[in-house]
PDB file of C-alpha atoms in Angstrom:
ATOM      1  CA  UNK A   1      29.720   6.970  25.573  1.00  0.00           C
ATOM      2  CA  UNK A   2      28.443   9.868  27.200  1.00  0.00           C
ATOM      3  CA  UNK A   3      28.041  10.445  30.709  1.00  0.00           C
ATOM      4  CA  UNK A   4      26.917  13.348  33.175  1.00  0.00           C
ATOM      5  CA  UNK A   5      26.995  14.129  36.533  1.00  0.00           C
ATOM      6  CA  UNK A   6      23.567  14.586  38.885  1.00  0.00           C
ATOM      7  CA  UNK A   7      24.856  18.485  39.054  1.00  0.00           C
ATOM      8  CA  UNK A   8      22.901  21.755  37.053  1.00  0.00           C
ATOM      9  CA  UNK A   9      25.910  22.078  35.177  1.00  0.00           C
ATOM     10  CA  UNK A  10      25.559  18.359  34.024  1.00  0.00           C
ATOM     11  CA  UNK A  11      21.542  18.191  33.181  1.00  0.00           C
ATOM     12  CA  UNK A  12      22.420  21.128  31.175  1.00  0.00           C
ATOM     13  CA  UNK A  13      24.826  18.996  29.146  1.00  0.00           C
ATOM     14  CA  UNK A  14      22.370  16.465  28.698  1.00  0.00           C
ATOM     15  CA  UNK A  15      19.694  18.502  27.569  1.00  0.00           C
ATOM     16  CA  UNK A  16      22.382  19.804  24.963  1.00  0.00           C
ATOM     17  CA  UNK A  17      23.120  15.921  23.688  1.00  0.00           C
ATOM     18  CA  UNK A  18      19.385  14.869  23.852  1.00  0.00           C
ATOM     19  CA  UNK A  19      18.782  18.738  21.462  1.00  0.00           C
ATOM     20  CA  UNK A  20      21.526  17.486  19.399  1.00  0.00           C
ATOM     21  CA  UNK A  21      19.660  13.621  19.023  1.00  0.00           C
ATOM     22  CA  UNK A  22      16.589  15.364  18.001  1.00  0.00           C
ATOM     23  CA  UNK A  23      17.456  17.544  15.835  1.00  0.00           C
ATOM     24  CA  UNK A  24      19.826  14.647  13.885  1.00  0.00           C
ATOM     25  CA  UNK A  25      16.491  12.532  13.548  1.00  0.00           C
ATOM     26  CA  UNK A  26      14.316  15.130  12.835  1.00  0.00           C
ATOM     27  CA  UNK A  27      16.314  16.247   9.815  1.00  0.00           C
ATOM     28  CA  UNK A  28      17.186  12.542   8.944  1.00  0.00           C
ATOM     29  CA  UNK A  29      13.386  11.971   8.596  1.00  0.00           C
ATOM     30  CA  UNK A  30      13.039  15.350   7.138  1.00  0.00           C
ATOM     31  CA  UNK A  31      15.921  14.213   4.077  1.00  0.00           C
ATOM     32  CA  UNK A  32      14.233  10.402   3.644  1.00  0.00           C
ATOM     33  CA  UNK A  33      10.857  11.899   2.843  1.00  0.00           C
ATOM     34  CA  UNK A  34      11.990  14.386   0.297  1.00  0.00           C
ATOM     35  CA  UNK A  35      13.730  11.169  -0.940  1.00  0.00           C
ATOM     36  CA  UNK A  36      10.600   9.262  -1.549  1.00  0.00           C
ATOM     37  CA  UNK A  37       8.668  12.354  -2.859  1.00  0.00           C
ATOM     38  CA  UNK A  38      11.397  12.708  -5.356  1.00  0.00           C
ATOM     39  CA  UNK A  39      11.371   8.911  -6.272  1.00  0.00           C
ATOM     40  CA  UNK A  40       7.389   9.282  -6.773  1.00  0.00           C
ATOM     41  CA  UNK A  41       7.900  12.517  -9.079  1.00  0.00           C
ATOM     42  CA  UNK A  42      10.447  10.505 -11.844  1.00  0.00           C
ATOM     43  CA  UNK A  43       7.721   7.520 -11.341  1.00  0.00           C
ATOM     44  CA  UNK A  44       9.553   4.813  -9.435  1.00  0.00           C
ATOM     45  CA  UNK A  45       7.528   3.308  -6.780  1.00  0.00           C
ATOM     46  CA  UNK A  46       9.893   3.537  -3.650  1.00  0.00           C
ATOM     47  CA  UNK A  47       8.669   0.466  -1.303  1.00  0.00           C
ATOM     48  CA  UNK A  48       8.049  -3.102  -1.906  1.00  0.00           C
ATOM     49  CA  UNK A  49       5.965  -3.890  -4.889  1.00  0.00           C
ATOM     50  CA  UNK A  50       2.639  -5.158  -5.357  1.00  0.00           C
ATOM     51  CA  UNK A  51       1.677  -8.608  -6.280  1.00  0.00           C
ATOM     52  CA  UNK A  52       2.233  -9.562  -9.997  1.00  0.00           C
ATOM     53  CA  UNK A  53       5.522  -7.562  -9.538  1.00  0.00           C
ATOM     54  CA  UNK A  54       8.987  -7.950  -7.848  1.00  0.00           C
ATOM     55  CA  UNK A  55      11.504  -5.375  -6.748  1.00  0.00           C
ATOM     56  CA  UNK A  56      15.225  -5.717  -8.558  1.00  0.00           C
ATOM     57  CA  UNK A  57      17.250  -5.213  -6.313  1.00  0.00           C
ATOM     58  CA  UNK A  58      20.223  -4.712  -9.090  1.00  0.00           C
ATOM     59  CA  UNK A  59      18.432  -2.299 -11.104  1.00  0.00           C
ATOM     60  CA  UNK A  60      16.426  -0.946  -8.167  1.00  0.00           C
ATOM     61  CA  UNK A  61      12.984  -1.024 -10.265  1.00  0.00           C
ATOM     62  CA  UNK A  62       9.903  -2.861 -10.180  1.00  0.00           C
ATOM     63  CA  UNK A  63      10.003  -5.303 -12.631  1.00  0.00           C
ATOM     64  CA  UNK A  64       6.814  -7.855 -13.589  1.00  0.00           C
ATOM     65  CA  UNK A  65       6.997 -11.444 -12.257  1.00  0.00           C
ATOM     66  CA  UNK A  66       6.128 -13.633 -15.019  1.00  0.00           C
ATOM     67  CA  UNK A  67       4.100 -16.038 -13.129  1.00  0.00           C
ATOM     68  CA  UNK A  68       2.420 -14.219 -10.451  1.00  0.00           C
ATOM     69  CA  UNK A  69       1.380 -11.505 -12.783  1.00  0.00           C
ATOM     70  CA  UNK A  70      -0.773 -14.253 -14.904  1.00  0.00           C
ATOM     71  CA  UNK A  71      -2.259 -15.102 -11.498  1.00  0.00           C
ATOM     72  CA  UNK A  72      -3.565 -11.889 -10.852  1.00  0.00           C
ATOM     73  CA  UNK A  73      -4.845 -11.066 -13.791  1.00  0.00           C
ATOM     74  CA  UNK A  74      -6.809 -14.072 -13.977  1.00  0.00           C
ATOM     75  CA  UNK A  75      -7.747 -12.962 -10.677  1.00  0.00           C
ATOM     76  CA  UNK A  76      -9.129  -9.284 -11.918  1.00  0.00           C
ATOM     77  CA  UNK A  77     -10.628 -10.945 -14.758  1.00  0.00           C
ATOM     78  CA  UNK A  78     -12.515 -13.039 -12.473  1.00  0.00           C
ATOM     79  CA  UNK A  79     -13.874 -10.734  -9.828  1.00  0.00           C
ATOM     80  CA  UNK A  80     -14.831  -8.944 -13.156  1.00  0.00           C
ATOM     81  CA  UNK A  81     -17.351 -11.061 -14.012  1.00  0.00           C
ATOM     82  CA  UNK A  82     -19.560 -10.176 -11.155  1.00  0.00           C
ATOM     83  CA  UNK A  83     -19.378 -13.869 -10.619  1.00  0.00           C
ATOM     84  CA  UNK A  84     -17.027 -13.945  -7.386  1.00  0.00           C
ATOM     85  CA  UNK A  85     -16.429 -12.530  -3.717  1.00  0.00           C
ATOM     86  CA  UNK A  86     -13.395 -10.794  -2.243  1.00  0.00           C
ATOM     87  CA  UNK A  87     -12.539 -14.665  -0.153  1.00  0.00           C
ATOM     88  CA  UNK A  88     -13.191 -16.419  -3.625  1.00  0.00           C
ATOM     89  CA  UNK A  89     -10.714 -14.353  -5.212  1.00  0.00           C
ATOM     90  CA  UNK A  90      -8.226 -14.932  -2.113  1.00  0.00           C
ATOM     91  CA  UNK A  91      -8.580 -18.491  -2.069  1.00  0.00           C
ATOM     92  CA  UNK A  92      -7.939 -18.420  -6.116  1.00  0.00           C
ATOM     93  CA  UNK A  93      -5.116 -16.134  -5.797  1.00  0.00           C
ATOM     94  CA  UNK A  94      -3.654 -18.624  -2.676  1.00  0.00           C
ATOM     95  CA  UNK A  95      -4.071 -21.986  -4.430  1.00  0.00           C
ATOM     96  CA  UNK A  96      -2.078 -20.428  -7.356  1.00  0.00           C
ATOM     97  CA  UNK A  97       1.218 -19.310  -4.771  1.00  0.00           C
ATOM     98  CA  UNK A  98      -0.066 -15.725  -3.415  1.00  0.00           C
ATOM     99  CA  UNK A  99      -0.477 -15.386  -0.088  1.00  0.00           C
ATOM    100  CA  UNK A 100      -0.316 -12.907   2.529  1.00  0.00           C
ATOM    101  CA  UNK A 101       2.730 -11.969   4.674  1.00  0.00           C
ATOM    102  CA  UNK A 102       2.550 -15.161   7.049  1.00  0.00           C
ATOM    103  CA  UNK A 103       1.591 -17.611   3.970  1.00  0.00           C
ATOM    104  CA  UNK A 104      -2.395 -17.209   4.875  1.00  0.00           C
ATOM    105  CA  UNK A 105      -4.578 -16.774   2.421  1.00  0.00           C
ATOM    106  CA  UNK A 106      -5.426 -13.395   1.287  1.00  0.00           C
ATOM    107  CA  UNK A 107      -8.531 -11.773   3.557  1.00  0.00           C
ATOM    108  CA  UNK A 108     -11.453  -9.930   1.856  1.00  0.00           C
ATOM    109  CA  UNK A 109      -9.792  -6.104   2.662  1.00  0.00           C
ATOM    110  CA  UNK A 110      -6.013  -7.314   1.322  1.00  0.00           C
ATOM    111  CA  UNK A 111      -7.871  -8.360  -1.958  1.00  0.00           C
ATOM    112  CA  UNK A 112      -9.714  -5.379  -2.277  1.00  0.00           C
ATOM    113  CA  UNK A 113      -6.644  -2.993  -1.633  1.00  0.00           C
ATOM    114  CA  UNK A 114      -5.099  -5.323  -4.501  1.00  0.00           C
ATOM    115  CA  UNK A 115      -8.018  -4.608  -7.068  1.00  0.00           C
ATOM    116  CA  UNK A 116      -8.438  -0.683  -6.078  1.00  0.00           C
ATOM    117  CA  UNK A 117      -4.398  -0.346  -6.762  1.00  0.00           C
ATOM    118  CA  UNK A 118      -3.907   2.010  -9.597  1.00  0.00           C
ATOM    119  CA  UNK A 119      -0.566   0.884  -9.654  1.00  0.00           C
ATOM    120  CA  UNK A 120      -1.084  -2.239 -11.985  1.00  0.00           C
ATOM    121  CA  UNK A 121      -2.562   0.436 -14.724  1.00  0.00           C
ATOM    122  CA  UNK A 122       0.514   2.553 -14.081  1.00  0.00           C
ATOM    123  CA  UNK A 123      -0.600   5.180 -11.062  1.00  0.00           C
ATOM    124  CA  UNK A 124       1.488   5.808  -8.453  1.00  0.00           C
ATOM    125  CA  UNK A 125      -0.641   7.363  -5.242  1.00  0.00           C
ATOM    126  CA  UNK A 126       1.579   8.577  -2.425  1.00  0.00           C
ATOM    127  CA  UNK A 127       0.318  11.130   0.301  1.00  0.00           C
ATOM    128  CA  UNK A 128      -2.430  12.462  -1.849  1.00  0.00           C
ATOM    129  CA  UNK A 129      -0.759  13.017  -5.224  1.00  0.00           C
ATOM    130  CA  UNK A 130      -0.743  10.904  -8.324  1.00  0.00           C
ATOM    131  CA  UNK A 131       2.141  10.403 -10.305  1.00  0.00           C
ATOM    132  CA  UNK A 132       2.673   8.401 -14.100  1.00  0.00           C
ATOM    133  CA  UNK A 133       4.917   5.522 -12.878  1.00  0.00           C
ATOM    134  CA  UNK A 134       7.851   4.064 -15.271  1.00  0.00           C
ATOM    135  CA  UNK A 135       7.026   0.616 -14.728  1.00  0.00           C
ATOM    136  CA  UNK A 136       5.678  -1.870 -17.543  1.00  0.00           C
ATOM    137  CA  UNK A 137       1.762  -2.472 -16.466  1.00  0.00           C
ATOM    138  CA  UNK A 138      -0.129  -6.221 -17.114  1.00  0.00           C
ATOM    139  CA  UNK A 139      -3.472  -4.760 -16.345  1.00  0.00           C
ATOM    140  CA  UNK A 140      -5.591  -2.704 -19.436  1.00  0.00           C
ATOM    141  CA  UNK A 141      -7.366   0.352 -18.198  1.00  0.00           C
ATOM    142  CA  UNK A 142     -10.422  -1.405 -19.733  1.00  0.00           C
ATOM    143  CA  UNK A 143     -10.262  -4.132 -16.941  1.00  0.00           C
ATOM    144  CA  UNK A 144      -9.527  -2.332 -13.888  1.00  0.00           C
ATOM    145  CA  UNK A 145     -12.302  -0.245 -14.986  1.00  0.00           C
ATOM    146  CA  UNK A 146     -14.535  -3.129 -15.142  1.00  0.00           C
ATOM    147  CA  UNK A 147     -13.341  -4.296 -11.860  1.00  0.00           C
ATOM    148  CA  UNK A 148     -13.392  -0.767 -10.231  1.00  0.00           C
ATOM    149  CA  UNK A 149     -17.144  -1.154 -11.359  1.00  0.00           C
ATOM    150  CA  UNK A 150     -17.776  -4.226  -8.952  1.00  0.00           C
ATOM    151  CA  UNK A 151     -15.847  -3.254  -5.848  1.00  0.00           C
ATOM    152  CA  UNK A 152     -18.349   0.206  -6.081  1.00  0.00           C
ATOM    153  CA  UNK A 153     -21.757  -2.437  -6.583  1.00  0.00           C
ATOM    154  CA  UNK A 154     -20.058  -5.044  -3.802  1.00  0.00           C
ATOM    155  CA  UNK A 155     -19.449  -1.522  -1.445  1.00  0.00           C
ATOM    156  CA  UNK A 156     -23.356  -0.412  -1.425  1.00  0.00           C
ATOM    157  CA  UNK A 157     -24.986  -1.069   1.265  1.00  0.00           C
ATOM    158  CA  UNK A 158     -27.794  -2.643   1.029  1.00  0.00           C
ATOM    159  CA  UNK A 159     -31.289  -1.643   1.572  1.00  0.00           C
ATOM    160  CA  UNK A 160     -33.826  -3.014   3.963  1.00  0.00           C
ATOM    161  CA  UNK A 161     -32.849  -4.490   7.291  1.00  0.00           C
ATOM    162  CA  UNK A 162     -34.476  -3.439  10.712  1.00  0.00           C
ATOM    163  CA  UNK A 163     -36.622  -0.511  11.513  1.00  0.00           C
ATOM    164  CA  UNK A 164     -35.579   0.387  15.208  1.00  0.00           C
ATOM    165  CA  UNK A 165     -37.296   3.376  16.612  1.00  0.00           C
ATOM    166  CA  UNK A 166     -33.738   4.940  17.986  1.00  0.00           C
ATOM    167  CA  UNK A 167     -32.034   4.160  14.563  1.00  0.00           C
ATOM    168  CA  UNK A 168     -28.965   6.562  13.372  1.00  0.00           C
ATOM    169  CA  UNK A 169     -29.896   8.733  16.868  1.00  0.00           C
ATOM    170  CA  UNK A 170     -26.043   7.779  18.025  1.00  0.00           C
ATOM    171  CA  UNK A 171     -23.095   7.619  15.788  1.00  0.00           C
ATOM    172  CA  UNK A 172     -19.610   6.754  16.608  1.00  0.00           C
TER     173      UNK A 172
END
């Protein structure tokens, strides 16, 4: 609805609307983050909610999904047991209904973000800080302890491999 003419006097009033714009979002964006900080501090997880869970949309919480929930924690007890890989665990977790966003089955680093999430033992991370969340938790700290104990064995590297003579002289 606005427009200005290709005169001084009209640049001027467009540099005045376009100050005006930016300083709305800025302060918009300023407001929605104190907003989600606050949300984190009383311990309610403000985006969508990991698997296992479901967001209410008339209560506005995170409440657990009574069949999903199962699946995963079948799915931490398994990787558990040392027994099973990151795509084992994704194919498990897809032949029982969890998939990714485009109904694929659930890559090795999605899987891994899933069984690192403090969330299921009632941690909420967000930009650093860690706050005690309000939510109900299906996951004992003895098992996601037990689980946080593979993902550091599957993450070493392992030893041996090639010899070059110009090895580790150039990093990225």
């Amino acid at each position: 609805t606005f427009w200005f003419e290709n005169t001084p006097q009209g640049k001027f009033m467009l540099n005045i609307a376009f100050g005006q714009s930016k300083y709305y979002v800025d302060n918009l964006s300023e407001n929605v983050s104190r907003g989600l900080r606050q949300k984190i501090r009383n311990g309610v997880w403000p985006s969508k909610a990991p698997h296992g869970y479901f967001n209410c949309p008339q209560t506005r919480t995170i409440k657990i999904d009574k069949k999903k929930s199962e699946v995963v924690k079948q799915a931490f007890e398994l990787f558990a047991t040392g027994k099973n890989s990151y795509q084992e665990i994704g194919k498990f977790l897809a032949a029982h209904g969890i998939h990714g966003r485009s109904r694929e089955v659930l890559h090795q680093t999605p899987v891994k973000i899933m069984l690192t999430n403090p969330f299921y033992v009632g941690i909420l991370t967000y930009s650093g800080e860690k706050h005690k969340g309000v939510h109900k938790q299906f996951i004992s700290r003895d098992l996601f302890d037990q689980v946080q104990e593979q993902v550091k064995f599957k993450s070493k590297p392992r030893k041996g491999g090639h010899n070059f003579a110009f090895t580790g002289l150039i990093r990225c």
